[in-house]
Short mmCIF file of C-alpha atoms and ligand atoms in Angstrom, two decimals:
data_model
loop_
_atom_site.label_atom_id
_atom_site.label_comp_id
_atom_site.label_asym_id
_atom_site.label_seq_id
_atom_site.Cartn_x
_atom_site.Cartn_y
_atom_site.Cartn_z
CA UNK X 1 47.56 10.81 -25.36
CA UNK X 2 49.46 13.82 -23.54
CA UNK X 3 45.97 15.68 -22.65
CA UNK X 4 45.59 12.18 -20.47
CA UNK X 5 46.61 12.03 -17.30
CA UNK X 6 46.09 8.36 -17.39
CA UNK X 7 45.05 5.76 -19.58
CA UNK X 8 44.09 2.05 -19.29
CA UNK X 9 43.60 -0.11 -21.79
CA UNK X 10 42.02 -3.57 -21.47
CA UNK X 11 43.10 -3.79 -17.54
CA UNK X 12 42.18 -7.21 -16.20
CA UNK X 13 43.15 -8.58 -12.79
CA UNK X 14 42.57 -12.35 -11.36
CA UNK X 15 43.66 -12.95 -7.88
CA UNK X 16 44.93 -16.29 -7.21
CA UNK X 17 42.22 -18.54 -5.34
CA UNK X 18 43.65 -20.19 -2.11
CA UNK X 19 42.73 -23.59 -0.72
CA UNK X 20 39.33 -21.99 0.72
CA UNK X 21 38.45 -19.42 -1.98
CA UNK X 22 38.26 -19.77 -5.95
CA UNK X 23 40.19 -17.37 -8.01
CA UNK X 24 38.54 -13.95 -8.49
CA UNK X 25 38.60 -12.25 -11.20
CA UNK X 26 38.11 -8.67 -9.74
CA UNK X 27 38.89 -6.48 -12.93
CA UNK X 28 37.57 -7.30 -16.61
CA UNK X 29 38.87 -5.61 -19.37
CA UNK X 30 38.96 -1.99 -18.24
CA UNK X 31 39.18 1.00 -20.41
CA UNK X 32 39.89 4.66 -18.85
CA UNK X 33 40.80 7.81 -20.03
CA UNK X 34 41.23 10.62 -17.38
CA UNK X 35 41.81 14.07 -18.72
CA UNK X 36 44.59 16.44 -17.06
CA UNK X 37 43.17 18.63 -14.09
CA UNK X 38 39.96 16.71 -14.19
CA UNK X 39 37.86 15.78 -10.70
CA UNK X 40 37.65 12.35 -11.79
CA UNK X 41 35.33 9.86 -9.39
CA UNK X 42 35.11 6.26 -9.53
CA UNK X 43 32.03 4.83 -8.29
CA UNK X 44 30.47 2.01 -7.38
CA UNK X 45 29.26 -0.71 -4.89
CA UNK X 46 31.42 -2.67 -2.47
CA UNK X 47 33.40 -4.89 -4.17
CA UNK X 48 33.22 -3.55 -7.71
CA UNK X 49 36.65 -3.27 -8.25
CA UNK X 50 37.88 0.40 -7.35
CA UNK X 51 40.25 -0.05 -5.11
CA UNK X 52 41.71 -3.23 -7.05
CA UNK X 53 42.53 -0.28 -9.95
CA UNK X 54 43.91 2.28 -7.44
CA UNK X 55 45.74 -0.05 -6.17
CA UNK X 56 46.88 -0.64 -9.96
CA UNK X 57 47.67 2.59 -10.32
CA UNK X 58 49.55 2.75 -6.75
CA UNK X 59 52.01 0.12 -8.17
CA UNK X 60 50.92 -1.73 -5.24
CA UNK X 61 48.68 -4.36 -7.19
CA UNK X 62 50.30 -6.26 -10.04
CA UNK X 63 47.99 -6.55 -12.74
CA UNK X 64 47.10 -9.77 -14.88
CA UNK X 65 47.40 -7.97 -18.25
CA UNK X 66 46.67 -4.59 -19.86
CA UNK X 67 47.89 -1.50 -20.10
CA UNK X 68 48.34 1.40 -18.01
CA UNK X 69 49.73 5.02 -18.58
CA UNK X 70 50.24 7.61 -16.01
CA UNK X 71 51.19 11.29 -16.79
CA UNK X 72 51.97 9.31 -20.18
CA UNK X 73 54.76 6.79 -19.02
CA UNK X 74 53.43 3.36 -19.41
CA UNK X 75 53.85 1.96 -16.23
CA UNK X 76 56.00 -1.18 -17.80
CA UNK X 77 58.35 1.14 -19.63
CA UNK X 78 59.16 3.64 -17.38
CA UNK X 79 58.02 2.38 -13.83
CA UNK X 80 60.05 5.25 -12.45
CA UNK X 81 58.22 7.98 -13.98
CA UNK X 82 54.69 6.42 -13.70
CA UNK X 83 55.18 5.89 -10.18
CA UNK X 84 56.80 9.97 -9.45
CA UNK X 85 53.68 11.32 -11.54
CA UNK X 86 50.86 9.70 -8.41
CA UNK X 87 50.45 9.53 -5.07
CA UNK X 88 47.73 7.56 -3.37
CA UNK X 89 45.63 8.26 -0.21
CA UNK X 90 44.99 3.82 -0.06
CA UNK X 91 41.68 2.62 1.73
CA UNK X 92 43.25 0.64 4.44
CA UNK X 93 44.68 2.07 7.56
CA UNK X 94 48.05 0.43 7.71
CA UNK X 95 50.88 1.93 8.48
CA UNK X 96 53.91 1.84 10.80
CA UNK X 97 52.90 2.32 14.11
CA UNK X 98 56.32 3.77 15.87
CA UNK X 99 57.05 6.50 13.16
CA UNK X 100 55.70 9.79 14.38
CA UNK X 101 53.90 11.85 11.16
CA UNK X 102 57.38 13.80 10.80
CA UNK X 103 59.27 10.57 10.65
CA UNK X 104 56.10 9.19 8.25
CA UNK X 105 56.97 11.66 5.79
CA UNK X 106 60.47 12.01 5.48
CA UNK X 107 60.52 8.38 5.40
CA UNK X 108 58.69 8.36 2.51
CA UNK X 109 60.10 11.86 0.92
CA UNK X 110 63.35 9.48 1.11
CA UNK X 111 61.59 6.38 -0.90
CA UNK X 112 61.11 8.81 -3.81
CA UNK X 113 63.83 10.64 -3.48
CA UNK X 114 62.71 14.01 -2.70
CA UNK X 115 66.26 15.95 -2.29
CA UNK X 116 66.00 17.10 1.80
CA UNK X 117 66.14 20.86 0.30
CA UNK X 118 62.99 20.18 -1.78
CA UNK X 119 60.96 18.67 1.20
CA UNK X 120 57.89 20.41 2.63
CA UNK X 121 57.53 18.12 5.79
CA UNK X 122 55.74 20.95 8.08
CA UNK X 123 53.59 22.47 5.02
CA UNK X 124 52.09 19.75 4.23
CA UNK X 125 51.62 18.64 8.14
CA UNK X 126 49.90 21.59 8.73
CA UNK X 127 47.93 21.62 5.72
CA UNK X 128 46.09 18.28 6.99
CA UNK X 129 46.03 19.70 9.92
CA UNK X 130 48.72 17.57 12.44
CA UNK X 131 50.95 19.90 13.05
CA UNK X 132 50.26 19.80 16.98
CA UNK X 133 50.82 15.62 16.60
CA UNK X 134 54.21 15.74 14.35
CA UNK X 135 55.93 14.18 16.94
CA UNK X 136 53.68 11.91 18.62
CA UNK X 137 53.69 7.76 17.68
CA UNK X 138 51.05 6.81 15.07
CA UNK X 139 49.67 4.45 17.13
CA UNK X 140 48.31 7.39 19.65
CA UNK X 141 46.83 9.14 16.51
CA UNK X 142 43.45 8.35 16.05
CA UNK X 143 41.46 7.40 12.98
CA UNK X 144 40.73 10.56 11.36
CA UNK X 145 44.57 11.64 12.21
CA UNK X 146 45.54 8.39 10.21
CA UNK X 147 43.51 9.06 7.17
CA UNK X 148 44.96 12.73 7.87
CA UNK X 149 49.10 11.19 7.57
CA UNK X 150 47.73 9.29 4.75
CA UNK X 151 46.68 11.90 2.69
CA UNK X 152 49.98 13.75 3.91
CA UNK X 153 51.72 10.91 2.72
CA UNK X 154 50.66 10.53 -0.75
CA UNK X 155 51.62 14.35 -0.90
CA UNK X 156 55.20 14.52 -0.28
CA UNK X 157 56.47 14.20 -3.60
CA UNK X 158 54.14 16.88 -5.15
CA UNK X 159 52.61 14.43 -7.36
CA UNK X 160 50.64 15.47 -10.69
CA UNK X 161 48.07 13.10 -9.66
CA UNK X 162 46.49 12.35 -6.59
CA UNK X 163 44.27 9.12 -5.68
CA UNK X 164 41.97 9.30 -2.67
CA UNK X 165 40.32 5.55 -2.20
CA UNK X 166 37.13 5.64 -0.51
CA UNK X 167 38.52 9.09 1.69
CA UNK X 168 35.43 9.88 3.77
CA UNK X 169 33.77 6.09 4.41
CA UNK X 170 33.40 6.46 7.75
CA UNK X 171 35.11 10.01 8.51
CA UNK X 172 33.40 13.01 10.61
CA UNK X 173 32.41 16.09 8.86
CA UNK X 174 35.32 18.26 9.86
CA UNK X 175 38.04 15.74 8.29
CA UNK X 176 35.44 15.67 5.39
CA UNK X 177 35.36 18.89 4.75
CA UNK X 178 39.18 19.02 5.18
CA UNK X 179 39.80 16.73 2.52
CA UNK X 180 37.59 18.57 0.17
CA UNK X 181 39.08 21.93 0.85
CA UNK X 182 42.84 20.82 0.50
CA UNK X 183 41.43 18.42 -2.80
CA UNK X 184 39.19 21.59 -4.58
CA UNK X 185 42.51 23.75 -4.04
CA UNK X 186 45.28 21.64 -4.72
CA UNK X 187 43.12 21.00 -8.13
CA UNK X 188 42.59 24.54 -8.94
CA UNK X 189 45.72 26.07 -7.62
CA UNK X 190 48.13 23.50 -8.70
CA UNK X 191 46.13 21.64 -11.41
CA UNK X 192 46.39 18.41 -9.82
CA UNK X 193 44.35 15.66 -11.09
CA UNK X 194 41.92 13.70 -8.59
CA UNK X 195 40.72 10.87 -8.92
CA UNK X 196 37.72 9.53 -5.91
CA UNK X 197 36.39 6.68 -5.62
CA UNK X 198 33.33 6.56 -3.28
CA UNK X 199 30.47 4.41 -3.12
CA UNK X 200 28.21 7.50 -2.11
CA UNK X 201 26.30 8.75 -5.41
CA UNK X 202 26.21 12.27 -3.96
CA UNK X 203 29.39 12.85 -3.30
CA UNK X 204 30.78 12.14 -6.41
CA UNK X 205 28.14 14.16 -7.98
CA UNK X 206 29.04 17.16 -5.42
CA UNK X 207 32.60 17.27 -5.93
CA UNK X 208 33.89 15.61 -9.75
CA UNK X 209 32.95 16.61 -12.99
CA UNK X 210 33.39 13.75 -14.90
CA UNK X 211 32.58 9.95 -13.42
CA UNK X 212 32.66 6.31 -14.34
CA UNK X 213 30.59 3.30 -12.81
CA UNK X 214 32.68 0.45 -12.07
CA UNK X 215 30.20 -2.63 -11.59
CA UNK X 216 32.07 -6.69 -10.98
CA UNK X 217 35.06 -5.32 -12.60
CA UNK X 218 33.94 -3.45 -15.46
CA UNK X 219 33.64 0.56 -16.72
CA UNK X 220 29.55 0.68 -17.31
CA UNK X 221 29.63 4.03 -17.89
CA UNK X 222 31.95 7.15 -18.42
CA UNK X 223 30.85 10.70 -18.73
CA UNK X 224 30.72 14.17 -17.63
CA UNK X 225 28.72 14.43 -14.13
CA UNK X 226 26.18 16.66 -15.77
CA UNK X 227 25.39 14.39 -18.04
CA UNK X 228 25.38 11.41 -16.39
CA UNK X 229 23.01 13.07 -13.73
CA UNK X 230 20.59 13.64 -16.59
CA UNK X 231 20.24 10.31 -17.11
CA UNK X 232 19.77 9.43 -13.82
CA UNK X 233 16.48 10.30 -13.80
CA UNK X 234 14.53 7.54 -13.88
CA UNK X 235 11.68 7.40 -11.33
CA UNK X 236 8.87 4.55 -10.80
CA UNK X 237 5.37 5.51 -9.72
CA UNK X 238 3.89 2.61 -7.72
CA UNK X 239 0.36 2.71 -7.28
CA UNK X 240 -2.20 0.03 -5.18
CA UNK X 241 -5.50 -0.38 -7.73
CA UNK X 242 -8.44 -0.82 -5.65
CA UNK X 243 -9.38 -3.83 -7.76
CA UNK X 244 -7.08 -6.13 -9.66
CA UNK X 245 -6.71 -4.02 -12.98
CA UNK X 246 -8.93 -5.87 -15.89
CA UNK X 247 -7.22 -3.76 -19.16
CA UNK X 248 -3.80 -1.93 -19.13
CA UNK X 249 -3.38 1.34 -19.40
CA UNK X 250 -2.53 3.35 -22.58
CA UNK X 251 0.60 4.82 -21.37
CA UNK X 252 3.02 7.59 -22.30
CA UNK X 253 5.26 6.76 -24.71
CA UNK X 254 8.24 5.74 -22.49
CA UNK X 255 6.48 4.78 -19.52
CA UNK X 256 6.80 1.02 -18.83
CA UNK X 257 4.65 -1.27 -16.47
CA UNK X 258 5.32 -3.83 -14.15
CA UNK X 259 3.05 -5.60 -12.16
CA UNK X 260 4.34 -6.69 -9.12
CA UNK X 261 3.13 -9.43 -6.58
CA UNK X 262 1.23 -7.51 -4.24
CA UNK X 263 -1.07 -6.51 -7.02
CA UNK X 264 0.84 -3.41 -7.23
CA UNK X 265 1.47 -1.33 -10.31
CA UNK X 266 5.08 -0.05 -10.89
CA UNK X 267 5.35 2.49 -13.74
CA UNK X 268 8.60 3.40 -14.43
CA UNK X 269 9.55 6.76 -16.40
CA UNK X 270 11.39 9.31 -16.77
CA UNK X 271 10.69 12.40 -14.62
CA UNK X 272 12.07 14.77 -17.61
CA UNK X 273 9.94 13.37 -20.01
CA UNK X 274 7.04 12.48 -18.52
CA UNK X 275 5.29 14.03 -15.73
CA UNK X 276 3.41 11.67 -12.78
CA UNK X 277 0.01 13.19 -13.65
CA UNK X 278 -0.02 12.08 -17.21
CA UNK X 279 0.34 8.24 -15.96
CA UNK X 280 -1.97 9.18 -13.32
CA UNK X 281 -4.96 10.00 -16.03
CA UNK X 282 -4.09 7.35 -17.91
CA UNK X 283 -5.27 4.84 -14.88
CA UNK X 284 -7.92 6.86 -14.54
CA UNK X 285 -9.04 7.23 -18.36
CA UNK X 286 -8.28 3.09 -17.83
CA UNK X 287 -10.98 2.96 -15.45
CA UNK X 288 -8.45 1.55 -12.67
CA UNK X 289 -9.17 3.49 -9.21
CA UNK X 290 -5.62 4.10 -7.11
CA UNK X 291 -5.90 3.90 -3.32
CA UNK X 292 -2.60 4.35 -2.70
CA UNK X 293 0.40 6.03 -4.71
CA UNK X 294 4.19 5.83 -3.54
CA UNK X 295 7.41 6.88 -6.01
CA UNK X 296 10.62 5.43 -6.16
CA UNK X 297 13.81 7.35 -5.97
CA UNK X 298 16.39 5.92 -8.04
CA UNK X 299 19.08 4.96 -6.15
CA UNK X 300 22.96 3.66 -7.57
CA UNK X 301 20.99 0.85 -7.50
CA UNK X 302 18.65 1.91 -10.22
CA UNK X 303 21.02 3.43 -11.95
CA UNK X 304 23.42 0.64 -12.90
CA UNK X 305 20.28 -1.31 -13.81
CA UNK X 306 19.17 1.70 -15.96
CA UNK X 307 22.88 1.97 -17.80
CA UNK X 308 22.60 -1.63 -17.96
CA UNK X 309 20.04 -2.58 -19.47
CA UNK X 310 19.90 0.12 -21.46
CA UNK X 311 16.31 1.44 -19.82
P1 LIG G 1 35.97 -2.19 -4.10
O1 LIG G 1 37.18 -1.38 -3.72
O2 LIG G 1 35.22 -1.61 -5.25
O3 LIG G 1 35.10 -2.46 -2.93
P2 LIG G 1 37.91 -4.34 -4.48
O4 LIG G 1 38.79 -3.92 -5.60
O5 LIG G 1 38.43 -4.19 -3.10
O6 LIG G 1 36.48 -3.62 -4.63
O7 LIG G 1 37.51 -5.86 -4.68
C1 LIG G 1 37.05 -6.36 -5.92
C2 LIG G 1 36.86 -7.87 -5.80
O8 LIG G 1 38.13 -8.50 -5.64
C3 LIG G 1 36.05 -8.27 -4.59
O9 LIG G 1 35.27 -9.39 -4.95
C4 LIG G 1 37.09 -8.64 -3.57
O10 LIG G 1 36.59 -9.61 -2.67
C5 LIG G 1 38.19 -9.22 -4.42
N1 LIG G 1 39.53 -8.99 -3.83
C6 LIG G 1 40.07 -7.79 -3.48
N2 LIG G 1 41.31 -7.96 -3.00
C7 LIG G 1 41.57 -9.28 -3.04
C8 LIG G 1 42.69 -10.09 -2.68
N3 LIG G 1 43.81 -9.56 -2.18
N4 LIG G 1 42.60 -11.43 -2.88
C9 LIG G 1 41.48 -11.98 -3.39
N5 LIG G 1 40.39 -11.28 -3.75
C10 LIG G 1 40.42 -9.95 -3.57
MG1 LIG G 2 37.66 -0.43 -1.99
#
């Protein structure tokens, strides 16, 4: 429990439905265990769920039942304490458009109660880079200076954990690369815990070392990057026969056919297991001629249907 930096248990979350939209039940029964001083990424599609459980974790979603633990307070027992131990870079841009960054963040160095002594206001400015705007109105900062304050915002009370939702949709590769630094070094100098949730498979593969796959509200899979990467490597072959094939092939053990409605053969395997040219002679030992051969990169796509079907 202590090595955790946060556990859920069973999380489920229904938003009411209004007059136009039915109820939605956006989390299922989630289950999460996040080590201490783990790059943790959360990944999935649009509308999977990820920033429903940030949001969670945030204290800025209430949830429908469950249980959640941060820095080991249970966030029903000792609100307080959950809430000190994580601070939360949130998707949406909103914030208060006459506060200048300075005002941003001893505004919110006040809401959890950072002693005026204790505050860092200009370090932390300058470490997302706004020093030169500190006094200017939010609403002259533009976009990548928002997402900057944010990520200055969820800083202020030097929290053990810090959430970034969806931090570079949309940002340019300086504020990207930004973010990255100030993440890679606040989690090796300072042992912070991260926790990213992206929809971009590469990303979380360059920066976390451990991920889940969120998918309509539920944890498909959780497990070291490395790992998870291994598994991801299931490739299809498609080839075009020249005529429509009369016997199928003896494949590969592993190797699985489809035949799809152009006539085309899709062969999907596993690129550590089996290489292309062994499916390759087995057409040919099959008598079926190819005139044209394409592969098939898996894609997030493939790769829930892989974990979940089991393939
Ligand atoms: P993600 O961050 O992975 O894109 P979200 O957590 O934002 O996913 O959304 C999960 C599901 O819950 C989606 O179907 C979304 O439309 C729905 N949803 C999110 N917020 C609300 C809300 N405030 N009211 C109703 N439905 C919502
Ligand atoms: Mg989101």
């Amino acid at each position: 429990m202590a090595e955790n930096a946060i556990e859920i248990r069973n999380l489920c979350k229904t938003y009411a439905g209004t007059a136009s939209q039915p109820p939605k039940q956006a989390l299922k029964g989630v289950n999460l265990a996040i080590r201490k001083g783990a790059i943790f990424g959360l990944l999935g599609p649009n509308g999977a769920g990820k920033s429903t459980l940030i949001n969670i974790l945030a204290g800025l979603v209430i949830k429908t039942s469950g249980r959640v633990c941060i820095w080991g307070f249970d966030q029903d027992v000792n609100p307080r304490q959950s809430r000190a131990a994580i601070g939360v870079m949130p998707q949406e841009l909103n914030m208060d458009p006459f506060f200048s960054p300075r005002a941003s963040l001893e505004v919110q160095a006040g809401l959890y109660g950072v002693p005026k002594r204790e505050r860092r206001t200009d370090e932390i400015l300058e470490m997302v880079g706004l020093t030169e705007q500190a006094n200017a109105y939010a609403r002259h900062l533009s976009g990548g200076m928002r997402r900057r304050l944010l990520l200055a915002k969820a800083l202020v009370h030097d929290p053990h954990v810090l959430v970034l939702d969806e931090p570079t949709a949309g940002v340019d590769i300086e504020l990207r690369q930004m973010l990255w630094d100030n993440v890679r070094r606040m989690n090796r100098e300072h042992g912070t815990t991260i926790i990213l949730t992206t929809h971009y498979l590469e990303e979380a593969e360059e920066m976390c070392d451990e991920i889940a796959i969120i998918n309509h509200g539920e944890v498909v899979v959780q497990d070291e990057t490395r790992a998870l990467v291994g598994r991801m490597d299931a490739k299809t072959l498609v080839i075009q026969p020249e005529a429509p094939a009369a016997s199928a092939p003896d494949l590969p053990p592993g190797v699985s056919m489809e035949r799809r409605e152009d006539g085309a053969l899709a062969f999907h395997y596993r690129r550590t297991e089996t290489p292309a040219e062994d499916i390759l002679s087995a057409l040919s030992a099959a008598g079926i001629r190819i005139r044209d051969v394409a592969t098939e990169e898996p894609d997030l796509e493939d790769v829930f249907l892989a974990l979940t079907t089991g393939r």
